Structure formats: structure tokens, C-alpha cells
Coordinates of C-alpha atoms and ligand atoms in Angstrom, one line a residue:
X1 CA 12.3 84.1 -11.6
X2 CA 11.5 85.9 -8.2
X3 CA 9.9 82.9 -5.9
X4 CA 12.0 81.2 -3.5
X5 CA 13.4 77.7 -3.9
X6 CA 11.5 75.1 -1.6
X7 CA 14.7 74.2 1.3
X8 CA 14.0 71.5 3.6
X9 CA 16.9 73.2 5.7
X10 CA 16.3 76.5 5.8
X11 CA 13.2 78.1 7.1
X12 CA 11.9 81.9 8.0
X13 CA 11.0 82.2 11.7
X14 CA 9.7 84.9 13.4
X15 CA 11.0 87.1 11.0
X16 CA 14.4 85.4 10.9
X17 CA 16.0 83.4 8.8
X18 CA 17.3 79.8 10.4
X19 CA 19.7 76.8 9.3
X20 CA 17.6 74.0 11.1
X21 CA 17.4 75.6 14.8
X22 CA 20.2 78.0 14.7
X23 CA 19.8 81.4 13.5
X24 CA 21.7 82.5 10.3
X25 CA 22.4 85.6 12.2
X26 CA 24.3 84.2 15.1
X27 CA 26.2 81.8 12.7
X28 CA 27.3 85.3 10.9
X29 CA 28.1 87.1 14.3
X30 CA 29.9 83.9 15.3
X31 CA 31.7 83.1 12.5
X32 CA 32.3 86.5 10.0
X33 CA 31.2 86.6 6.6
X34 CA 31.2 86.1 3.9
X35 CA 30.2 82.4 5.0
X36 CA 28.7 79.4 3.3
X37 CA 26.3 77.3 5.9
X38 CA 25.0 74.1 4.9
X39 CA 22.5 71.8 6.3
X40 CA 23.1 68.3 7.4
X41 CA 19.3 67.8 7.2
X42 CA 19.1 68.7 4.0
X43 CA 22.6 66.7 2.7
X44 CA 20.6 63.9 4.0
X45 CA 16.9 64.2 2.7
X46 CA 18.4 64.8 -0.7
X47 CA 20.9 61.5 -0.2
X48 CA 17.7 59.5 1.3
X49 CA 15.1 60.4 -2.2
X50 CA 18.0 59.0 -3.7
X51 CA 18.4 56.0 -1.5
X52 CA 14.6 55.1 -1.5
X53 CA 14.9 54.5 -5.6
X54 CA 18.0 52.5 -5.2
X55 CA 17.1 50.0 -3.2
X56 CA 15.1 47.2 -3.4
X57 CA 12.0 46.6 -0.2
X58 CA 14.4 43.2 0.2
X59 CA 17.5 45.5 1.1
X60 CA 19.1 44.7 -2.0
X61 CA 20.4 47.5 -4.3
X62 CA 19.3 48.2 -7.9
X63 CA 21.3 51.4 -8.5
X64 CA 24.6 53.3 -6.0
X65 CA 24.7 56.8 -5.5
X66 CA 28.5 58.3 -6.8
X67 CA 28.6 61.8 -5.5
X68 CA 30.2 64.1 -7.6
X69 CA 32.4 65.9 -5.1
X70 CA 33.2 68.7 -7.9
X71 CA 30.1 70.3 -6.8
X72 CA 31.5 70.7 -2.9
X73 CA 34.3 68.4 -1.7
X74 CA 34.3 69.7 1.7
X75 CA 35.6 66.9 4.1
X76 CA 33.2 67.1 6.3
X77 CA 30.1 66.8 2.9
X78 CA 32.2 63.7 1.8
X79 CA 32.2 62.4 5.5
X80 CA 28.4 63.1 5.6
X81 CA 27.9 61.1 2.2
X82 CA 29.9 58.1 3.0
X83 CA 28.7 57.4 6.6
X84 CA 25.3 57.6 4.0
X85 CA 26.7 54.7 1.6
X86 CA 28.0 56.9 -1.4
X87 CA 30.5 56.1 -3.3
X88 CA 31.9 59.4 -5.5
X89 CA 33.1 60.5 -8.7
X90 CA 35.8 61.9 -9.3
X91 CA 37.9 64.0 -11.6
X92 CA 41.6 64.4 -10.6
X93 CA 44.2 63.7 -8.5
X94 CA 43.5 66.1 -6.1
X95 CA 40.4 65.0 -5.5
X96 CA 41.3 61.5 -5.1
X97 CA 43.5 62.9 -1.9
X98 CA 40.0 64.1 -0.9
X99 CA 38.2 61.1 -0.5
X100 CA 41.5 59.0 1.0
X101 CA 41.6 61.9 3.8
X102 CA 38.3 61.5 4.4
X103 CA 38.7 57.7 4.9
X104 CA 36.5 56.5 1.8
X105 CA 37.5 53.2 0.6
X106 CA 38.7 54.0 -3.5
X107 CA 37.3 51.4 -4.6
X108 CA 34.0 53.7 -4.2
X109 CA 35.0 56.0 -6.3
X110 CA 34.8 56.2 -10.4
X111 CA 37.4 58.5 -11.9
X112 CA 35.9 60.6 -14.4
X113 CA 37.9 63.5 -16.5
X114 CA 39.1 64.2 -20.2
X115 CA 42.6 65.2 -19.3
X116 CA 44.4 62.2 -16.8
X117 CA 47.8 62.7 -16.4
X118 CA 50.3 60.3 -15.9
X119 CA 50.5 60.7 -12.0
X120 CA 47.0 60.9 -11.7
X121 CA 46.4 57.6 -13.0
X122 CA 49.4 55.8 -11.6
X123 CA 47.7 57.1 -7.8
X124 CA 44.5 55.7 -8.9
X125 CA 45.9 52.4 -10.2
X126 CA 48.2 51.9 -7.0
X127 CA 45.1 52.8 -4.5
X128 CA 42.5 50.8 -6.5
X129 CA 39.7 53.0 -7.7
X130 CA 36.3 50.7 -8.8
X131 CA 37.1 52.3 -12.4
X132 CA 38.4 55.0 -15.0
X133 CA 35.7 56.9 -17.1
X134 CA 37.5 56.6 -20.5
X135 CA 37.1 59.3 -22.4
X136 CA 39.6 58.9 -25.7
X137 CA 41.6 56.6 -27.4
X138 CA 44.7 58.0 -26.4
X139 CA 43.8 57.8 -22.6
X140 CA 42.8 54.3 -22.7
X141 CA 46.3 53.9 -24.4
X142 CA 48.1 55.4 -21.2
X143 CA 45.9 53.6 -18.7
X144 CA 47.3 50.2 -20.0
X145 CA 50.7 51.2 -20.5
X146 CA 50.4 52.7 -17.3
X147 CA 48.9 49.3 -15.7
X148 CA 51.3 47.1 -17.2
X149 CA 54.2 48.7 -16.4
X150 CA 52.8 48.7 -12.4
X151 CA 52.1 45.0 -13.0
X152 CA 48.2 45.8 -12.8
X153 CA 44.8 45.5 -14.9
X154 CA 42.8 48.6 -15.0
X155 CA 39.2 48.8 -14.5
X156 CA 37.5 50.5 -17.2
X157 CA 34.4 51.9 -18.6
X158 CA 34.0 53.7 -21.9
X159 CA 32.0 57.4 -21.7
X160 CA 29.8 57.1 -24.3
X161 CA 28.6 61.0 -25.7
X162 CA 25.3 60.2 -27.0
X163 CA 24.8 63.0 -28.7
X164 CA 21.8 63.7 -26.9
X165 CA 20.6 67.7 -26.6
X166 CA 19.8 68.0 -22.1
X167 CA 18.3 71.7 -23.3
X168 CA 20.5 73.0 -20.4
X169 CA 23.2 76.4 -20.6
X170 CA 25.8 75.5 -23.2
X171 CA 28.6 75.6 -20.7
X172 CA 27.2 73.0 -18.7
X173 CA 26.0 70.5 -21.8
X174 CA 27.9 68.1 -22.1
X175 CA 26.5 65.1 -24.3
X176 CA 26.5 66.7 -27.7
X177 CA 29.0 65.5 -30.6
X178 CA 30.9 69.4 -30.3
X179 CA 31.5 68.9 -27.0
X180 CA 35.6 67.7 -25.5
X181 CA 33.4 64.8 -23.5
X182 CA 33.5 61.7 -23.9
X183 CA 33.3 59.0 -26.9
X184 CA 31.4 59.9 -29.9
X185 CA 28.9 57.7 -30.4
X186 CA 29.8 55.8 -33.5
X187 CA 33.1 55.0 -32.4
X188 CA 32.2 53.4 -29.3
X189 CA 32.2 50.1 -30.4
X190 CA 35.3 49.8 -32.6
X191 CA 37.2 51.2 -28.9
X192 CA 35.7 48.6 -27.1
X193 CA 36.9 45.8 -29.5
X194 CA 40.3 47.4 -29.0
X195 CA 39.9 48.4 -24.9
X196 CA 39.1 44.0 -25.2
X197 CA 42.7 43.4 -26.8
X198 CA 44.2 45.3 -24.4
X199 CA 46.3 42.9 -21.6
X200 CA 45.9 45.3 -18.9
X201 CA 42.5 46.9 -18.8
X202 CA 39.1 44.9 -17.6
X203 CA 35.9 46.4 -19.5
X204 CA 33.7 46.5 -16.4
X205 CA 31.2 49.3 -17.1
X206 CA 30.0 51.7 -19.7
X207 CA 29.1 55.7 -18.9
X208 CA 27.4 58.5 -20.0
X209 CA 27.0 62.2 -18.6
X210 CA 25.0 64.6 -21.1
X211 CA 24.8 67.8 -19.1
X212 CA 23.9 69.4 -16.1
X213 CA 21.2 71.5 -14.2
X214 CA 18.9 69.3 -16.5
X215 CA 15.2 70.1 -16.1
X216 CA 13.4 67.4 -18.1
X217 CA 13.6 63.6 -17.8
X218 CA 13.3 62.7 -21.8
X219 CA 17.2 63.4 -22.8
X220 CA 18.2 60.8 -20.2
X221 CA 15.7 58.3 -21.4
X222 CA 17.0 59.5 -24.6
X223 CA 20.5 58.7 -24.1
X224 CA 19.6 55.4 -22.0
X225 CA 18.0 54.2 -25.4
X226 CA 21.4 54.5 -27.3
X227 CA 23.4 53.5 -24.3
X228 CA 21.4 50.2 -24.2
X229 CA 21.5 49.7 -27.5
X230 CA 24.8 50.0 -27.4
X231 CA 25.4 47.2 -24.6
X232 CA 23.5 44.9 -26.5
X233 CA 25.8 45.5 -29.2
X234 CA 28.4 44.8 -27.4
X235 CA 26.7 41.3 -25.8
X236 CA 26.7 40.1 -29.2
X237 CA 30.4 40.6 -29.9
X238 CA 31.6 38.5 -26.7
X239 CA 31.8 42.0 -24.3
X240 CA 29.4 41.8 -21.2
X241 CA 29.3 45.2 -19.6
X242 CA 28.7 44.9 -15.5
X243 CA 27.6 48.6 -14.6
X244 CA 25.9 51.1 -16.0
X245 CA 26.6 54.6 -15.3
X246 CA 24.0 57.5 -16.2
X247 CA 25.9 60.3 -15.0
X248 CA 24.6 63.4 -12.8
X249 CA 22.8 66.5 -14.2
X250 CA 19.3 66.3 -12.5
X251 CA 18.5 70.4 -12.0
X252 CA 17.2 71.9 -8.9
X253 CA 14.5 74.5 -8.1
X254 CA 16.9 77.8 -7.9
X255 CA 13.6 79.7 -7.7
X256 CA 10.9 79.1 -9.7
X257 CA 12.5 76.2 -11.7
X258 CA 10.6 72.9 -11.7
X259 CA 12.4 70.1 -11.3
X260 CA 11.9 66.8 -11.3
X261 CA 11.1 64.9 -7.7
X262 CA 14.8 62.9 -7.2
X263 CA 13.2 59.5 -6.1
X264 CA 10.5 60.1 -9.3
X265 CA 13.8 60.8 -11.4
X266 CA 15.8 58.0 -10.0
X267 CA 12.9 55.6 -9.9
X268 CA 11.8 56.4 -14.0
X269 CA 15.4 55.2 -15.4
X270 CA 15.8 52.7 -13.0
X271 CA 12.4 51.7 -14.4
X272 CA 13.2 52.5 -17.8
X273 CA 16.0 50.1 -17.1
X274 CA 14.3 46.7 -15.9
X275 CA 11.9 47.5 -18.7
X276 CA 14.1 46.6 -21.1
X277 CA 15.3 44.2 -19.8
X278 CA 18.8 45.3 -18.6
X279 CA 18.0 44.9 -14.8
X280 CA 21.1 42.9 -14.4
X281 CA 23.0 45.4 -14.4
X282 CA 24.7 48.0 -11.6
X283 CA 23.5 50.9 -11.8
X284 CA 25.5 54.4 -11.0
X285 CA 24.2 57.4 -10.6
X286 CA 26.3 60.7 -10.0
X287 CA 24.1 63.4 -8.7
X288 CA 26.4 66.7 -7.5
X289 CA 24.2 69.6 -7.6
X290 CA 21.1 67.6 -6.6
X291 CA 22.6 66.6 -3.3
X292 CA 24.6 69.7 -2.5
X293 CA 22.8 72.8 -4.4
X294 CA 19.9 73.8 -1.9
X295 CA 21.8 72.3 1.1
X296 CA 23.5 75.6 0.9
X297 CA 23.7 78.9 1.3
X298 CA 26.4 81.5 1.3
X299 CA 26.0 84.6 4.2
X300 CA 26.7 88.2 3.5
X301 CA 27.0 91.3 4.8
X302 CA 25.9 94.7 2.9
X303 CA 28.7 97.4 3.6
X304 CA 27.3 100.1 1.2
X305 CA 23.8 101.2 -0.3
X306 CA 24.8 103.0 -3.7
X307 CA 21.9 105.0 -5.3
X308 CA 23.1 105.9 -8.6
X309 CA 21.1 107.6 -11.2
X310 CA 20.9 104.3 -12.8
X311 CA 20.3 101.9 -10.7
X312 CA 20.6 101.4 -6.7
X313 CA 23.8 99.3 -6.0
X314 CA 23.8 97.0 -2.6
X315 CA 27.6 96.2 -2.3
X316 CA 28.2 93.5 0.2
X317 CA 31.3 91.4 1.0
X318 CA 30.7 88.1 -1.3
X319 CA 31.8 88.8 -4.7
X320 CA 32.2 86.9 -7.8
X321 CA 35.4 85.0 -6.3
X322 CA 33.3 83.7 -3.5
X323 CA 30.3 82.3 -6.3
X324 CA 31.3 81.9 -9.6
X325 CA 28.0 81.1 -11.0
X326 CA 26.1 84.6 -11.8
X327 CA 28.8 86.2 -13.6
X328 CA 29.7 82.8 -15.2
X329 CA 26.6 81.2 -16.5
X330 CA 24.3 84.2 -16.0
X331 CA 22.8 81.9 -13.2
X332 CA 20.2 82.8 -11.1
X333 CA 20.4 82.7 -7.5
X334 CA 17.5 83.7 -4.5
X335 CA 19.0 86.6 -2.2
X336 CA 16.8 86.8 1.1
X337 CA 17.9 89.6 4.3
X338 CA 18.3 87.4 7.2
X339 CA 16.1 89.7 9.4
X340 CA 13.2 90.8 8.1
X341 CA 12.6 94.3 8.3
X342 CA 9.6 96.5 7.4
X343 CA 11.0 98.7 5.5
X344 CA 10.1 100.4 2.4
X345 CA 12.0 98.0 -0.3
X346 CA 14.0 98.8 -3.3
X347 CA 15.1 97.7 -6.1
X348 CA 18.8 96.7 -6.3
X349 CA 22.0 94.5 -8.1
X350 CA 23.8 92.8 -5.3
X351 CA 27.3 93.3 -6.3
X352 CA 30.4 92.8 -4.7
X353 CA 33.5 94.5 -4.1
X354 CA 35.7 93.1 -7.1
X355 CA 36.5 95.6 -9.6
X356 CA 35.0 93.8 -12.8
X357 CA 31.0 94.9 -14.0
X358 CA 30.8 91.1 -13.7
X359 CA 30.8 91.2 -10.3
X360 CA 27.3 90.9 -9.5
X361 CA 25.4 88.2 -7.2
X362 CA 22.0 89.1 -8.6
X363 CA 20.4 92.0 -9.9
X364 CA 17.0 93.8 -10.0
X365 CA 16.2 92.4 -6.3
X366 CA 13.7 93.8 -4.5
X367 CA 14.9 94.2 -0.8
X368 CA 14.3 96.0 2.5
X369 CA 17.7 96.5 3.5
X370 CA 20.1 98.9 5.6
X371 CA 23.5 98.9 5.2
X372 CA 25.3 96.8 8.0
X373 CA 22.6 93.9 6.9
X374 CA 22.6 90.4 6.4
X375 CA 21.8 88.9 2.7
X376 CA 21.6 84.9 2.9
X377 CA 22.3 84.3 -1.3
X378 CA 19.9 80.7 -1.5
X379 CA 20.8 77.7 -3.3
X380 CA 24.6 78.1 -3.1
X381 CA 25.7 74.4 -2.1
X382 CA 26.9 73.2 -5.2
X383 CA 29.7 75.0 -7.4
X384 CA 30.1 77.5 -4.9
X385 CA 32.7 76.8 -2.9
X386 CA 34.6 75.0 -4.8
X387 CA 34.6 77.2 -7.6
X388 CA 35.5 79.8 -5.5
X389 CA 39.2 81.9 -6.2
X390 CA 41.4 84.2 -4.9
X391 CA 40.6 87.0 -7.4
X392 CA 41.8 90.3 -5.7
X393 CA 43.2 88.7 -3.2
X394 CA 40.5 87.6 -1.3
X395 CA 40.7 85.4 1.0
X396 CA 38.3 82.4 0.5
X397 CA 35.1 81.5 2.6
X398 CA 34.7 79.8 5.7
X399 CA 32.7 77.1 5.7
X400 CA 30.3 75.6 8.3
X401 CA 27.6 72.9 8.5
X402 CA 24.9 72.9 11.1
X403 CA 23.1 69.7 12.5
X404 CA 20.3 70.3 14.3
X405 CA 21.1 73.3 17.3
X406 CA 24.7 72.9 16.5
X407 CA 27.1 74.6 14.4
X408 CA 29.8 73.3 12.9
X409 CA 32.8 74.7 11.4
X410 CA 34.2 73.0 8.9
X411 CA 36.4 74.6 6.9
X412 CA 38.2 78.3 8.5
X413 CA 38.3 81.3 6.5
X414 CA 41.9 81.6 4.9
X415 CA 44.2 84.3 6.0
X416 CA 45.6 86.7 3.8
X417 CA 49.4 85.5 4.3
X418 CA 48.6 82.0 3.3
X419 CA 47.3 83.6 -0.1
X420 CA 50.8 83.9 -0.7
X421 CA 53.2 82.1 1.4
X422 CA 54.3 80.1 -1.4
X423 CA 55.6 83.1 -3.6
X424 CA 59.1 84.3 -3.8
X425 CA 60.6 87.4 -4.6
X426 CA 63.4 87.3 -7.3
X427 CA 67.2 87.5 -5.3
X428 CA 68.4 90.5 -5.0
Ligands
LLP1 N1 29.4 63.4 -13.6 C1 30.2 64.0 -14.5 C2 31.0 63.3 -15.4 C3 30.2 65.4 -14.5 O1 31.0 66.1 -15.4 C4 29.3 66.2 -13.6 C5 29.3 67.6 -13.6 C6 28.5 65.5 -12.7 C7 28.6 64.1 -12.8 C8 27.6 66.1 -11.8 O2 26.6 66.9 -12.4 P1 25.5 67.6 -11.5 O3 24.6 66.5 -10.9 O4 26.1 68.4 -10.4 O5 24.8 68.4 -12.4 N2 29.8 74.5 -12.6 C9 28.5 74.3 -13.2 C10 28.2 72.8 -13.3 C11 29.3 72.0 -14.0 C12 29.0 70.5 -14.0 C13 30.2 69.8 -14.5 N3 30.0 68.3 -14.5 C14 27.5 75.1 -12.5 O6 27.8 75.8 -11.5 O7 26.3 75.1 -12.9

């Protein structure tokens, strides 16, 4: 892959590279790097080809939008989403803190997650959440004990695993029968049966989520198939399911990837849906790195230029604890200088400063750069940030989002101290 992603907000100009009408390069002088910038523009174009599926020409709404706020649960993204209408998914305590501090009502939010702890649900119980994403036996066991002893009934929804292949990196597929996630597929009836004997849970909804940075449409109508099949099953033992959930996953264009349209996506399952006859149902969808991933961009700065026999090295100050997803999943990401320059270009790995080989950002780029330059590394909204570490002790990112000529910052870099105000030396 060497094209660049289509961005609806980001754009070269003159030469230089802009976030809507402000210049990447003042946003770096401004505010330092290494420096993530989204777009408010693009937050909401990708929200809106979602919106224009889900709702009906009368207003009314076939399908809600349940950002998944593990792909960037910035406050101020979350705020952007729910002044939109979202409601989120999410997948722990700590992000169910999130969505209260950014005023979002809980019962928005579906609570998704293999692993819910004891506090974790107890929270979610006391604060109302729409409903839990089951994803075992045991779990559904806690929930009710959990519910009864707070004198509540919990909302819940079984995750199906359809056992469905999304043809996506096998760290990020998730609806195959070796996979931790959700309920294999032949079981998902007898847990119903038992999820209906139990005093203090409500079956409201049934969920599936089979991968992610998925490129092709057929493994969701794939999974649909057996999911609906499923509900009728259910229908016919006395169990009416409410809402529908089909999980996130849709891919985006990283550079030369093509992905489907996100109202074309949206509108073929919804489709797919009434087709067969299931349009009574509320439908969820819970699109992360479709909403986020090219609203973003994280801003470097090259400190060294490192021929080597080898290979030429451009070293800049993002590293691998700043985006995960290269050294992680071998994921590709655009790198662009933010000024243009005409240079004679070489060939180079963008690495960063962390002492691992697997600290790279992208390698065998071809670039026209000096050192003291700015790189802008494309598609970075989703799993960047919040992926991000403290490896080496590095302080994390700041964060800002820009709306039209202005720049907001919303999240300050962290200072070294904080990264460890909260150890302690042994007494002396
Ligand atoms: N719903 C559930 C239950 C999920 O587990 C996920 C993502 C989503 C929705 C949202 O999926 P999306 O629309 O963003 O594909 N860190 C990896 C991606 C991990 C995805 C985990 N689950 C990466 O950087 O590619």
C-alpha cells in the first residue's frame, strides 16, 4: 500500500498540510509534539453516513449508533457523539466513568466485555445501563446474583459467536469458535432457556461482534443469517428478543484498502434485516474505528536522519507507546511531511526513540525530509490514543480537536512527575 487514505478532514494546501482551516504546522508549534489532531468535521461526516441509514424519511429510527469508545474515549469525542445521538458501548468500569463525566445518560450505553467484575457490574446495575453483553455462563450467573442481592433485574443480551470467518488479522477476529468471545453458537439456546429462569435478569436483546477492520460485507450477512435464525428459535420457545445488536468491525481505507461506503454498509443489513422479515426489531450498531480511524492523525517531529548501510532510519519523537498498532498488528499507517518540500526523497523506516526493533511507525517510506521536520502519521484516530502507554517513561500525547479555524485542546500532554506520583519507595 503507498496511496493515501481519502480524509474528509484533512487536506494538502499550498504545499501544506491542514486540519479543516488550521495548519497542522501551527497546531505543532502551538501545542509540541508528539500530538494527535482530530477533526470535528470528519467525527461528524462519518456519524451522519451512519445516521442517514438509521433513520427512516418519517424521522423514525430503524437502527442506533453505539460508539465503541475503546477506539478513543476522549471526553470531548464522546461529547461530540452524544450531542450527535449515540449511544456507546462499553467495556469496563472505567469506561463507564467516561460516559457519566461526559454527561451521557447510561441507559445509552451497552456493556460489552468477557471479564466483568463484581464492581464493575454492581456500578452498572446501580446507574442503569440499557444492557449487559453476556458473554458466559458464569457471567450471567454473577449478573443475577449481583441484581438480586441490589433488589434489581438486569438487562441482558446474550453474545452470540457465530463462528463466522471476517478474513481480518487474527488478533482482531473475533467471531470464530477459538476465540474467548462470546457464546458458541450451539449453546446459545439452552443459555437462553436458563438466562429465562432467572428472577433477576430481563432477556432484552441478543448480540454479535465477529471482528474488526472488516473489509467485505458477506461475513456480516453471514452471521445475521445465524443470528436470525437463532431469534426465531427463540420466538418459538416463548423468548421475544427486542434489539438486535450487529456489533462494529466495518474497516477503513488506511491507504489503498477499499472499504465499504458506511451508509451502503449500514443500509445492506438493515436491508438484509426487513427482508426477512425481522424489521421489528432495534437495531444496534457499534462502529469504533469507522467513526474515529481517519478523523485522526497523530503529529511528529523528526529529530535524526540515520543513514546506515542498511537502511536510512528517520527517528522522530512518536514511538510505539504513542501508536500501538504497527509494531502490534503489523498495521499499516500513511506518513505524509506536513510541509512539502522539494527535495530529493529517500527511502526510510520511521521509527521512534524506544529501544525495542519494534519500534517502528512505518517502514520503506519514501519521503523528502530534513531533520527538524514535521511527519503527520494518517489514519490514527482509532486505537491510537487509547492504546497508547508509558513504555520508557514517556509521557503520553496531547490531544486536540479542531472545528473549523479553531483549535481545541482537549486533552494536555502528561508531565513526567505524574508518571509516577503514585509510587513509593520502600521505608528506609
Ligand atoms: N463491539 C465490540 C464488542 C468490540 O469488541 C469492538 C472492537 C467493537 C465493537 C468496535 O470495533 P471497530 O468498529 O472499531 O472495528 N486494537 C485493534 C482493534 C481491536 C478491536 C476490538 N474490539 C486495532 O487497532 O486494530
Amino acid at each position: 500500500m503507498n496511496q493515501l487514505p481519502k480524509l474528509s478532514g484533512f487536506h494538502l494546501q499550498n504545499d501544506n498540510w491542514f486540519a479543516e482551516n488550521v495548519s497542522l504546522l501551527d497546531i505543532a508549534n502551538q501545542f509540541g509534539t508528539p500530538c494527535y489532531v482530530y477533526s470535528k468535521k470528519a467525527l461528524t461526516q462519518a456519524f451522519m453516513a451512519y445516521e442517514s441509514a438509521c433513520l427512516r424519511k418519517d424521522g423514525t429510527r430503524r437502527a442506533r449508533v453505539h460508539f465503541a469508545m475503546k477506539s478513543n474515549s476522549n471526553l470531548a469525542i464522546l461529547d461530540v457523539f452524544a450531542q450527535l445521538g449515540a449511544g456507546f458501548d462499553l467495556v469496563s468500569g472505567g469506561e463507564l466513568e467516561r460516559v457519566i463525566a461526559a454527561g451521557v445518560n447510561p441507559a445509552l450505553c451497552v456493556f460489552s466485555g468477557v471479564g466483568k467484575s463484581v464492581q464493575e457490574i454492581t456500578r452498572a446495575l446501580e446507574v442503569g445501563v440499557k444492557c449487559f453483553n453476556i458473554e458466559s455462563i458464569p457471567e450471567l450467573s454473577r449478573i443475577n446474583d449481583i441484581a438480586g442481592q441490589l433488589g434489581l433485574v438486569a438487562p441482558i443480551s446474550l453474545r452470540v459467536n457465530p463462528d463466522v470467518d471476517a478474513k481480518t488479522h487474527p488478533y482482531i477476529s473475533t467471531g470464530l469458535k477459538d476465540n474467548k468471545f462470546g457464546i458458541a453458537y450451539e449453546s446459545v439456546l439452552a443459555t437462553y432457556a436458563a438466562a429465562k429462569s432467572m428472577p433477576n435478569c430481563n432477556i432484552v436483546g441478543i448480540d454479535c461482534h465477529i471482528g474488526s477492520q472488516i473489509l467485505d460485507i458477506q461475513p456480516y450477512l453471514d452471521a445475521l443469517d445465524r443470528v436470525l435464525l437463532l431469534i426465531e428459535q427463540l420466538r418459538d420457545q416463548g423468548i421475544n428478543i427486542h434489539h438486535l445488536d450487529i456489533g462494529g468491525g466495518l474497516g477503513i481505507d488506511y491507504g489503498g484498502d477499499i472499504a465499504p461506503d458506511i451508509t451502503l454498509f449500514a443500509n445492506t443489513l438493515l436491508n438484509h434485516i426487513e427482508k426477512r422479515g425481522f424489521g421489528f426489531l432495534d437495531v444496534i450498531f457499534e462502529p469504533g474505528r469507522s467513526l474515529v480511524g481517519n478523523a485522526g492523525v497523530l503529529l511528529t517531529r523528526i529529530e535524526y536522519l540515520k543513514p546506515t548501510d542498511a537502511k536510512n532510519f528517520c527517528v522522530v519523537d512518536a514511538a510505539m507507546n504513542d501508536l500501538m498498532r504497527p509494531a502490534m498488528y503489523d498495521a499499516f499507517h500513511s506518513i505524509v511531511p506536513v510541509v512539502n518540500k522539494s527535495l530529493l526523497a529517500e527511502t526510510y523506516d520511521v521509527v521512534g526513540p524506544v529501544c525495542e526493533s519494534g519500534d517502528w511507525l512505518g517502514k520503506d517510506r519514501l519521503l523528502s525530509v530534513v531533520s527538524g521536520d514535521l511527519l503527520a502519521i494518517l489514519s490514527a484516530g482509532a486505537y491510537g490514543s487509547t492504546m497508547s502507554s508509558n513504555y520508557n517513561t514517556r509521557p503520553r500525547a496531547a490531544e486536540v480537536m479542531v472545528s473549523d479555524t479553531s483549535v481545541h485542546l482537549i486533552r494536555e500532554r502528561e508531565t513526567v512527575q505524574s508518571l509516577f506520583a503514585l509510587e513509593h519507595l520502600l521505608p528506609k
